[in-house]
XYZ file of C-alpha atoms in Angstrom:
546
model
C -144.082 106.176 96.802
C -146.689 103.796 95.400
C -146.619 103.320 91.646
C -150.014 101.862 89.875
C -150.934 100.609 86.409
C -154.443 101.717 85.252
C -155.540 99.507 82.479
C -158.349 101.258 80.247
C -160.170 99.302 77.552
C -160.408 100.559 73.952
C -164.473 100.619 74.063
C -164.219 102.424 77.356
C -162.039 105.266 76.004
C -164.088 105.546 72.767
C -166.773 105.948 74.688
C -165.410 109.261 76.208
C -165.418 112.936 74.876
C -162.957 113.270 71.975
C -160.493 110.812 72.451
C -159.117 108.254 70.490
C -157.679 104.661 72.012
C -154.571 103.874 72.884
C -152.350 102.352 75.461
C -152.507 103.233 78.674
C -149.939 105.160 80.668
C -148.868 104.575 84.126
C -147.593 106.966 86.905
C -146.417 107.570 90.562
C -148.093 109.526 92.580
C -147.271 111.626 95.712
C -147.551 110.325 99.319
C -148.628 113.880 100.811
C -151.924 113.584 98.886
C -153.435 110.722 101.804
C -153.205 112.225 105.454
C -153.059 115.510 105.147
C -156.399 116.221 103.029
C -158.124 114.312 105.587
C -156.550 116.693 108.311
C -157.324 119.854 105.831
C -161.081 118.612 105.734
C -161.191 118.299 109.576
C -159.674 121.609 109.978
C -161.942 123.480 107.563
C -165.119 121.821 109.485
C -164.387 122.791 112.547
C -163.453 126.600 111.713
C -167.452 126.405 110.216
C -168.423 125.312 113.321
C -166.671 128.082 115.083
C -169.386 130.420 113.160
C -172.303 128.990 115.211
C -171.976 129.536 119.172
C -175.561 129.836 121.041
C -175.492 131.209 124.715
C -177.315 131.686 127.460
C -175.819 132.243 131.095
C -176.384 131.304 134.352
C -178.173 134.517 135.348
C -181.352 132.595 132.977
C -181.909 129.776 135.159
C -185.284 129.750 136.708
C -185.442 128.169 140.403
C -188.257 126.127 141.233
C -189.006 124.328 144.436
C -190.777 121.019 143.680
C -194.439 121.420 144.256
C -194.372 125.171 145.605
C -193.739 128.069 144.393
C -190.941 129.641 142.725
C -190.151 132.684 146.116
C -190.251 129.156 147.956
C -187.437 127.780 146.530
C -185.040 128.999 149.634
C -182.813 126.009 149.651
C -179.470 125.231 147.315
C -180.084 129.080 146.323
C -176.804 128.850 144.465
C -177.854 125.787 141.821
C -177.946 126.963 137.882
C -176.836 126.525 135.367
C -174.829 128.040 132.116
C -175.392 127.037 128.260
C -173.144 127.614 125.503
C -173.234 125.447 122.706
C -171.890 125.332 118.907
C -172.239 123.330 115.581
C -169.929 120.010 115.033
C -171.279 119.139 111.592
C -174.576 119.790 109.077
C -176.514 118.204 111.704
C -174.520 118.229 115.151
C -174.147 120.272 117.633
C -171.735 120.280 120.890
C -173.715 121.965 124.686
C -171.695 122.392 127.191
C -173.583 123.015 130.364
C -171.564 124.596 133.249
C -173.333 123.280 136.031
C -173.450 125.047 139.832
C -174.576 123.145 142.603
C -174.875 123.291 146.269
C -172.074 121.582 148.500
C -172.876 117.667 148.955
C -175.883 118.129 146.305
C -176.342 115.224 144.141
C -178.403 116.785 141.037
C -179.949 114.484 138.314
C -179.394 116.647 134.890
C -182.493 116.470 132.098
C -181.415 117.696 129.108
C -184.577 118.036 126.301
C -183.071 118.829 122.573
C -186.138 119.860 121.333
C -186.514 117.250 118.385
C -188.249 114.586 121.156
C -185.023 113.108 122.379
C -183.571 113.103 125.987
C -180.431 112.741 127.764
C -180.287 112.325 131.555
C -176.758 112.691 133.624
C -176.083 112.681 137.334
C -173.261 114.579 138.772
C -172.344 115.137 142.697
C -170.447 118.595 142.550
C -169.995 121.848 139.697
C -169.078 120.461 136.876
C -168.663 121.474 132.897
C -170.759 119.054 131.445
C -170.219 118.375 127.513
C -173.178 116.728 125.645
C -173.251 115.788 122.126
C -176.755 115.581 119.537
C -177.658 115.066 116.035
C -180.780 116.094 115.163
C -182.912 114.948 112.479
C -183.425 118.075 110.276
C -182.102 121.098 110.239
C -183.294 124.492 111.537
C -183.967 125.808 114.770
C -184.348 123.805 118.076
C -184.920 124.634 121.634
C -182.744 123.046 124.199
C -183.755 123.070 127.615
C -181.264 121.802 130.575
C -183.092 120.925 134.100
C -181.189 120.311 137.191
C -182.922 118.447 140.553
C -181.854 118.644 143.807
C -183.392 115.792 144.933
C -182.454 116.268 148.566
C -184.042 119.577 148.846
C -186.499 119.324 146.513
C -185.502 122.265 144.042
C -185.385 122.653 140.472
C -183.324 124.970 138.409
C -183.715 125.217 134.672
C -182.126 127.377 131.465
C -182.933 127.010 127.841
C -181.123 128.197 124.462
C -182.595 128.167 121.254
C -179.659 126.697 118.473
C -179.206 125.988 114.857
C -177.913 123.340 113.119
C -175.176 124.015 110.870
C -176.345 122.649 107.760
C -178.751 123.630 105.462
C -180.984 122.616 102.385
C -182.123 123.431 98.669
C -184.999 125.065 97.621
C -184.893 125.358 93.720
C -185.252 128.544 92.157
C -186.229 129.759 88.086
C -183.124 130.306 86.367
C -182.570 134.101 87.142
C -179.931 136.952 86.022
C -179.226 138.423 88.912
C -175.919 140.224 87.351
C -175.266 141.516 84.338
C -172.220 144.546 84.242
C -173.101 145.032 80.770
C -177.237 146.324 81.047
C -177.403 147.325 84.436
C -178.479 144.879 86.081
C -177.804 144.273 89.406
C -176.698 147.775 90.030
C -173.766 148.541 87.367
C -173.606 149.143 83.759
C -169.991 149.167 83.556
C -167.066 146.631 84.051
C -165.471 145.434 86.923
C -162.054 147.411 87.064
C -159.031 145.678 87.578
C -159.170 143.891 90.797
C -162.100 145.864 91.594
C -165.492 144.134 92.877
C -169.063 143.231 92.078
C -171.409 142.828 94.704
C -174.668 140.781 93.880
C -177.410 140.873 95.913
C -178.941 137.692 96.939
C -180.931 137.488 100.028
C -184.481 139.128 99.757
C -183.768 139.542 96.150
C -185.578 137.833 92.894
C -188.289 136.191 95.804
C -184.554 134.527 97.641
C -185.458 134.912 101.657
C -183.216 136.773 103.866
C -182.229 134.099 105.551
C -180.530 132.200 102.580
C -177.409 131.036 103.539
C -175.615 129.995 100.168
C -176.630 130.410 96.757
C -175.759 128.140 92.974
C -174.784 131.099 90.766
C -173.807 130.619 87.673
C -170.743 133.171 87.119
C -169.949 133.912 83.240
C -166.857 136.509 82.285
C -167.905 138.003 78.839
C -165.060 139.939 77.145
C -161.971 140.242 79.597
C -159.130 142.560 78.305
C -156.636 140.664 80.090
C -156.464 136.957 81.197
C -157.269 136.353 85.161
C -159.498 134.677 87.108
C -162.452 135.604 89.602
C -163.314 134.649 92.862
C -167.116 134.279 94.954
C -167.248 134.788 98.449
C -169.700 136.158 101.406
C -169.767 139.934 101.641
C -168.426 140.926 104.681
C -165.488 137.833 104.873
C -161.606 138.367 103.713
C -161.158 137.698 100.386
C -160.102 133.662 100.139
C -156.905 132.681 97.497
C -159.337 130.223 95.450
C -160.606 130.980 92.050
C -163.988 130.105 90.586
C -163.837 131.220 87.395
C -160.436 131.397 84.816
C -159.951 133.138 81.863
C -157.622 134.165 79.368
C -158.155 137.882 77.631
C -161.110 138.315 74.793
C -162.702 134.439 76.843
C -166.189 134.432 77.646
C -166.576 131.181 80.332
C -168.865 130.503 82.746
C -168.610 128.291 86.072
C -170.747 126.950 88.464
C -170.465 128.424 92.082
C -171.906 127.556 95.158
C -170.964 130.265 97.292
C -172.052 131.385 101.352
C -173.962 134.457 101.464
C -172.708 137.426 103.627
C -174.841 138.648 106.707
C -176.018 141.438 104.729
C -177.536 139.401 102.220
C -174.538 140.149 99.514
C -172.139 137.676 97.833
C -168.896 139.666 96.130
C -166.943 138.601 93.226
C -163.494 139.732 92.991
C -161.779 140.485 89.524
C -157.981 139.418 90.121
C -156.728 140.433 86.517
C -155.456 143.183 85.043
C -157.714 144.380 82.719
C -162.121 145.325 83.146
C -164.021 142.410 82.477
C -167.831 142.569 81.975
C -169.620 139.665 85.119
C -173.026 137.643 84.881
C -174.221 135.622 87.536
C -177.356 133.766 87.136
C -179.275 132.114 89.884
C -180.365 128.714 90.067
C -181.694 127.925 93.513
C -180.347 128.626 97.251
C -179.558 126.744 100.579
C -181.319 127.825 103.627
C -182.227 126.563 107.308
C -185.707 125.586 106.031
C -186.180 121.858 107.351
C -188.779 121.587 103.803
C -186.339 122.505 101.935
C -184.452 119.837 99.688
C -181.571 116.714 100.741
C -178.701 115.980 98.208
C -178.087 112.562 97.100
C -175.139 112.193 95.203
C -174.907 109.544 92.382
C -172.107 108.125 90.851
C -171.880 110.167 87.332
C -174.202 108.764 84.673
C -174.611 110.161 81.237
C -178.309 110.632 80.463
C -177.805 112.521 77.212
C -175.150 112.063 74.603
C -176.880 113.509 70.959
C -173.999 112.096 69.384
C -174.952 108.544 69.832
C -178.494 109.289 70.185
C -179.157 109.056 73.990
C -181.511 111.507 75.121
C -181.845 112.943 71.546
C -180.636 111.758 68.092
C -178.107 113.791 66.149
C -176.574 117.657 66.694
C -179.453 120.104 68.234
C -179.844 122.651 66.360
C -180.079 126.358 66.491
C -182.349 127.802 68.661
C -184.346 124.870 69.694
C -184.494 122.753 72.543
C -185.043 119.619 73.675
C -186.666 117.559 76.699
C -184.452 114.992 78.893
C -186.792 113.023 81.321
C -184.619 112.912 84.468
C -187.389 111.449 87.230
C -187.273 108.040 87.382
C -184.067 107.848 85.506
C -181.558 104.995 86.888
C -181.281 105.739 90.076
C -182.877 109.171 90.502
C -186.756 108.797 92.199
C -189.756 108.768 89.601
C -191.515 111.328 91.760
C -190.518 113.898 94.202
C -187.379 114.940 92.664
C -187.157 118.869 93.083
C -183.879 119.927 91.356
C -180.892 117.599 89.819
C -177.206 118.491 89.425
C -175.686 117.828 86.098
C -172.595 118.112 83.833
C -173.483 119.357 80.894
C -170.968 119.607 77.850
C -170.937 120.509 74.359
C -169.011 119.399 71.447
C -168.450 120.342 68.274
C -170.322 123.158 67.687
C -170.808 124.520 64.365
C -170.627 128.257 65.497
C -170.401 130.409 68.855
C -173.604 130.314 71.137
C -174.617 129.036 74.613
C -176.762 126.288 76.259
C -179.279 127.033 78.882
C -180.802 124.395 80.448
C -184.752 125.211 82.457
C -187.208 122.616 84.086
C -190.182 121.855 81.565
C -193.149 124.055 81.398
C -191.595 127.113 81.653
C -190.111 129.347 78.591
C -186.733 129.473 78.090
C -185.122 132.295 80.497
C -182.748 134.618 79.363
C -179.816 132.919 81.097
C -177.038 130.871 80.243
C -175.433 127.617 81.534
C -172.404 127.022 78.519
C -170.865 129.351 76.826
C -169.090 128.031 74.049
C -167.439 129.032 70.503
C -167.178 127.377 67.230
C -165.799 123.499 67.339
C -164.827 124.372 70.843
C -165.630 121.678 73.761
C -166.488 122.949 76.985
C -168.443 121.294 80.200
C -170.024 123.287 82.990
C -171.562 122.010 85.753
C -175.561 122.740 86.134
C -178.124 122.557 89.095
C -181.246 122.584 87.680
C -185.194 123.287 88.832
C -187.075 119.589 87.444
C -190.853 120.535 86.215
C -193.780 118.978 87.263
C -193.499 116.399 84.889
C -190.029 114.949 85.511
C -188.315 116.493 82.873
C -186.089 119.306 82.029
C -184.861 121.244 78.871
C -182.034 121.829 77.181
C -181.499 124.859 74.677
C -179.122 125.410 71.817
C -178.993 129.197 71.617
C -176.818 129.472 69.209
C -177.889 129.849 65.486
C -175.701 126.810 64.418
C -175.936 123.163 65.751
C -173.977 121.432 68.256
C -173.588 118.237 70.040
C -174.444 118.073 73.769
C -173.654 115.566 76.788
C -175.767 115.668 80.133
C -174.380 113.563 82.559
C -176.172 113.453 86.586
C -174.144 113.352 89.389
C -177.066 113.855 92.293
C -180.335 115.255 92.913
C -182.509 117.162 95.291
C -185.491 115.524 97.455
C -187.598 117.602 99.995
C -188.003 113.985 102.374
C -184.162 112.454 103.081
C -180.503 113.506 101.346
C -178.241 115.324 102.862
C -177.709 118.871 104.198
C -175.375 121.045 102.898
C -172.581 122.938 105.324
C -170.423 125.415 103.828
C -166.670 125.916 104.746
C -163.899 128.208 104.239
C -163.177 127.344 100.655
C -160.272 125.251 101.200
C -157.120 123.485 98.681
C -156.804 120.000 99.305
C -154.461 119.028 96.723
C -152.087 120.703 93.756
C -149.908 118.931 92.116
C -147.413 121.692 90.918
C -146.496 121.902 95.139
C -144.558 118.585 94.213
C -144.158 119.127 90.642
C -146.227 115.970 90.102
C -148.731 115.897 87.599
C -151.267 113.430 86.607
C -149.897 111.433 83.757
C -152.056 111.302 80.754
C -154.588 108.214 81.222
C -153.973 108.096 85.023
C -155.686 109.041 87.947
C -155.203 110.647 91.317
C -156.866 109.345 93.895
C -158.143 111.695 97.545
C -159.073 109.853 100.527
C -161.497 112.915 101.385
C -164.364 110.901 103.669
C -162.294 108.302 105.239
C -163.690 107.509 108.642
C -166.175 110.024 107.843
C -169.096 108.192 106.707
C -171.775 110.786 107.194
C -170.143 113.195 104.375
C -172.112 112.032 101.542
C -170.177 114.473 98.876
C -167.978 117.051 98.474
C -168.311 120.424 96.287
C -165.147 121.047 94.804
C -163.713 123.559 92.256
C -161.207 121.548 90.211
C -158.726 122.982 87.751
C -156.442 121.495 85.496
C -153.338 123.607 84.193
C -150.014 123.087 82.602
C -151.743 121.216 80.167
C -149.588 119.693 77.497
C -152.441 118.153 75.088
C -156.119 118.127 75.027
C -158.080 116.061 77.226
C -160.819 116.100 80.041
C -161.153 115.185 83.462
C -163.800 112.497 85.321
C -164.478 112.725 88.882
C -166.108 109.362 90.337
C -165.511 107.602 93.524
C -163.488 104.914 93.914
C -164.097 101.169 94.603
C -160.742 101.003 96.834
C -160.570 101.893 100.189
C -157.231 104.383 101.218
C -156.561 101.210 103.583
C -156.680 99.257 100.258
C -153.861 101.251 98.470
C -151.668 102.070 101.652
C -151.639 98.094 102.076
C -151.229 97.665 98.183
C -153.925 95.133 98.148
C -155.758 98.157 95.929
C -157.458 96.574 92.819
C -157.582 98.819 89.261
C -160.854 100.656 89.204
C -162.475 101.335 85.874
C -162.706 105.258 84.364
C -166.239 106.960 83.997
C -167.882 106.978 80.969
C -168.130 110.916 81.784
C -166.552 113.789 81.618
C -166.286 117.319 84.461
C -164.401 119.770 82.343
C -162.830 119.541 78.884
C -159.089 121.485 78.038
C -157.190 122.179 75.324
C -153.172 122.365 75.145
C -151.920 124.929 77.443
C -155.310 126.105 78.859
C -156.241 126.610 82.663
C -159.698 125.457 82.948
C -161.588 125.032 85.848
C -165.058 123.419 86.717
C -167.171 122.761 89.764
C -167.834 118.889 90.920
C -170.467 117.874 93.363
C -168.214 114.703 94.125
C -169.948 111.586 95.373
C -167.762 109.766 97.777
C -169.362 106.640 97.274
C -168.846 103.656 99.360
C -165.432 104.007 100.185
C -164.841 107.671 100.770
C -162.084 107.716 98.034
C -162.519 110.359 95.037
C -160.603 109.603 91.957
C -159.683 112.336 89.364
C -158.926 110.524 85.817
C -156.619 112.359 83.314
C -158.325 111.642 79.949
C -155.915 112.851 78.494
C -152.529 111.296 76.359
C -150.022 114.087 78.237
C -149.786 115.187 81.984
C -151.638 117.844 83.331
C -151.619 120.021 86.538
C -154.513 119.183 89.090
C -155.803 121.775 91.549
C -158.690 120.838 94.050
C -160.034 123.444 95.695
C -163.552 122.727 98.662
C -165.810 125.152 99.274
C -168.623 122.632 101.763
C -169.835 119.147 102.474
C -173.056 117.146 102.258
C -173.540 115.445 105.413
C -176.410 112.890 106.236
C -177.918 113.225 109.832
């Protein structure tokens, strides 16, 4: 066991949501949490993968003879060859081309991916031949293979048209595409105990068919008993994660990115004991569509704190709004910036209401992003359309004021960022397995990219539980490398100035994170806190650059 001291600074904690300094706390933490999340990351990458496999068999190949015609190819009648090939990552893909070739043959192998890139091999007898790409952007490609007999003068050739794994954003108008309580969506009544509620997403509200996951925002309203629900593709087996908890009479809401089903459905699962009335609100979907939009993640930045006047000066009140100019902000683009993904929190609101956040130039939709009642604090995470002018709003739509934090963690660009690939949602770490949790002003730290520099960011589903004070939770990367801290050469890294999801004692709350992974590929998730707490980190897919 390694045991670290994180030294925070009194300015530093003041600056953070509701907390008060003090000295900090130190804690061990548990080996398991290094090796095996890398292996659990690998493992979960690969079984997306396994949903991709293009074919097309040796019965395809056309037979040319070089110069003649194809009936005068009578030479080497048995050379062809067999394609089968599957995804390796957002933009890789794995052919394997089982090649058949006359006795003594030497045959030079062309392989054309499509994307203006070439690959030549020469092989001597049948072989399996396995060939690796990346390609550029993401979509379709054709993939041609041609074999030459140069001795005889004879061509054989097979194509197979594949897909790269990943996919990207295309922004969409804040849109209810659920609500259990009017009807829409199909159903005017609640979701029975463990019953289900199937929203449909692709070729609905102008989404294409072809959508492959979709940013809902999922909001309980009213459960009778406490519970939690969980998103997933119509059509899959129901995964153990949860998306959204709850306890009975809670309304919350949570971010989801979820995979779409093959029929165009995703399904959300009420595992509680009592009905429970289900929104889900739609803020944009992933698709094949090479124009669609790249993630760049950003280390978390707070853009909007009315409490301190950043962004806006003083409690927003009731039913009015406010604009945040997020283009050219820091490190986000002044131009070209299609959607941005946020934290948004409020504190200290004078009655019960919600937030809804909309890109500029539009009215206000009839959606919500926080839910929230009086003096409660709550965070939700928020991806958001930007309007033509940079800028997005925020809405208080409650009839009492409240404070409100924004803080970025990435944004969306239709030239460059990273594709998105979706994976069985997945647990990387929870502390409870070791009966471990993160001391109160500590951190755990997850080695989740190292050695894999090409995943930009991770989109996680973190909970904290068992919680024996109030606090919140930061997610940023960390400045050490896992090399660093296995060594002990590790050096103290300094806490966000920003907050993921906010708790009160005894309260399971969880909250999705779009987690950069910065330079090191090291995630760090800061206890805010003064008393321990329960982590659970749950993945459900990867940004990957090409």
């Amino acid at each position: 066991m390694q045991r670290h001291r994180v030294m925070i600074s009194a300015a530093v904690v003041a600056a953070a949501i509701g907390f008060v300094p003090t000295a900090a706390q130190a804690a061990d933490q548990p080996a398991e949490r290094t090796g095996s999340v890398s292996a659990k990351i690998d493992s979960a990458t690969a079984a997306a993968a396994k949903s991709a496999v293009f074919r097309s068999p040796a019965e395809r190949t056309v037979r040319k003879s070089a110069g003649a015609s194809a009936a005068a190819a009578k030479d080497n009648q048995s050379l062809s060859v067999g394609l089968e090939a599957s995804g390796t990552s957002a933009h890789g893909i794995s052919l394997e081309s089982q090649i058949n070739t006359g006795a003594g043959a030497s045959v030079r192998v062309d392989i054309d991916w499509g994307d203006g890139k070439t690959d030549t091999e020469q092989v001597t007898k049948a072989k399996l031949l396995t060939s690796k790409h990346t390609f550029a952007q993401v979509g379709k490609h054709k993939v041609t293979v041609t074999l030459t007999d140069q001795n005889n003068n004879v061509t054989a050739t097979n194509s197979v048209e594949v897909q790269a794994l990943g996919s990207k954003f295309t922004p969409h108008a804040p849109t209810r595409l659920l609500d259990t309580r009017s009807g829409i969506g199909g159903s005017n009544r609640p979701v029975t105990p463990y019953g289900v509620a199937r929203v449909k997403v692709g070729g609905n509200s102008g989404i294409p068919d072809g959508a492959t996951a979709v940013a809902l925002n999922v909001t309980v309203v009213s459960p009778r008993s406490g519970g939690h629900i969980t998103a997933y593709p119509s059509g899959t087996e129901q995964p153990t994660t949860s998306n959204v908890n709850f306890t009975a009479g809670q309304t919350v809401p949570n971010m989801t990115i979820v995979p779409v089903g093959a029929d165009g459905y995703v399904e959300l699962v009420n595992r509680s004991y009592g009905d429970v009335d289900l929104l889900a609100d739609v803020t944009g979907y992933f698709s094949a569509s090479a124009s669609a939009g790249g993630y760049t993640a950003l280390e978390p930045t707070r853009i909007v704190d009315s409490r301190s006047g950043l962004g806006t000066w003083g409690q927003v009140a009731g039913q009015s709004q406010f604009p945040v100019q997020v283009a050219g902000r820091g490190a986000i683009p002044s131009s070209n910036v299609t959607a941005v993904a946020l934290n948004v929190t409020v504190t200290g609101p004078r009655g019960a209401g919600h937030l809804t956040v909309f890109p500029s130039g539009q009215q206000a939709p009839g959606t919500s992003n926080v839910n929230f009642s009086a003096n409660q604090t709550i965070a939700n995470s928020v991806i958001v359309p930007v309007g033509p002018d940079g800028q997005i709003n925020v809405r208080n739509g409650a009839w009492d004021p409240a404070d409100v934090v924004v803080d970025v963690v990435g944004y969306y660009t239709p030239n460059g960022g990273a594709a998105y690939l979706p994976v069985p949602p997945t647990r990387l770490h929870d502390s409870r397995e070791w009966d471990w949790p993160v001391e109160g002003q500590d951190y755990r730290w997850l080695p989740l990219a190292d050695g894999k520099p090409n995943n930009t960011a991770y989109v996680l589903n973190t909970t904290v539980t068992n919680t024996r004070g109030s606090g919140h939770l930061s997610v940023a990367p960390d400045p050490n490398t896992w090399a660093q801290y296995e060594n002990d050469t590790w050096k103290p890294p300094t806490p966000p100035n920003s907050s993921n999801l906010n708790w009160t004692r005894g309260a399971t709350v969880p909250n999705l994170v779009q987690a950069s992974t910065g330079k090191t590929g090291v995630i760090d998730f800061w206890n805010r806190g003064w008393e321990p707490a329960d982590l659970v980190v749950d993945m459900f897919g990867v940004y990957q650059q090409n």
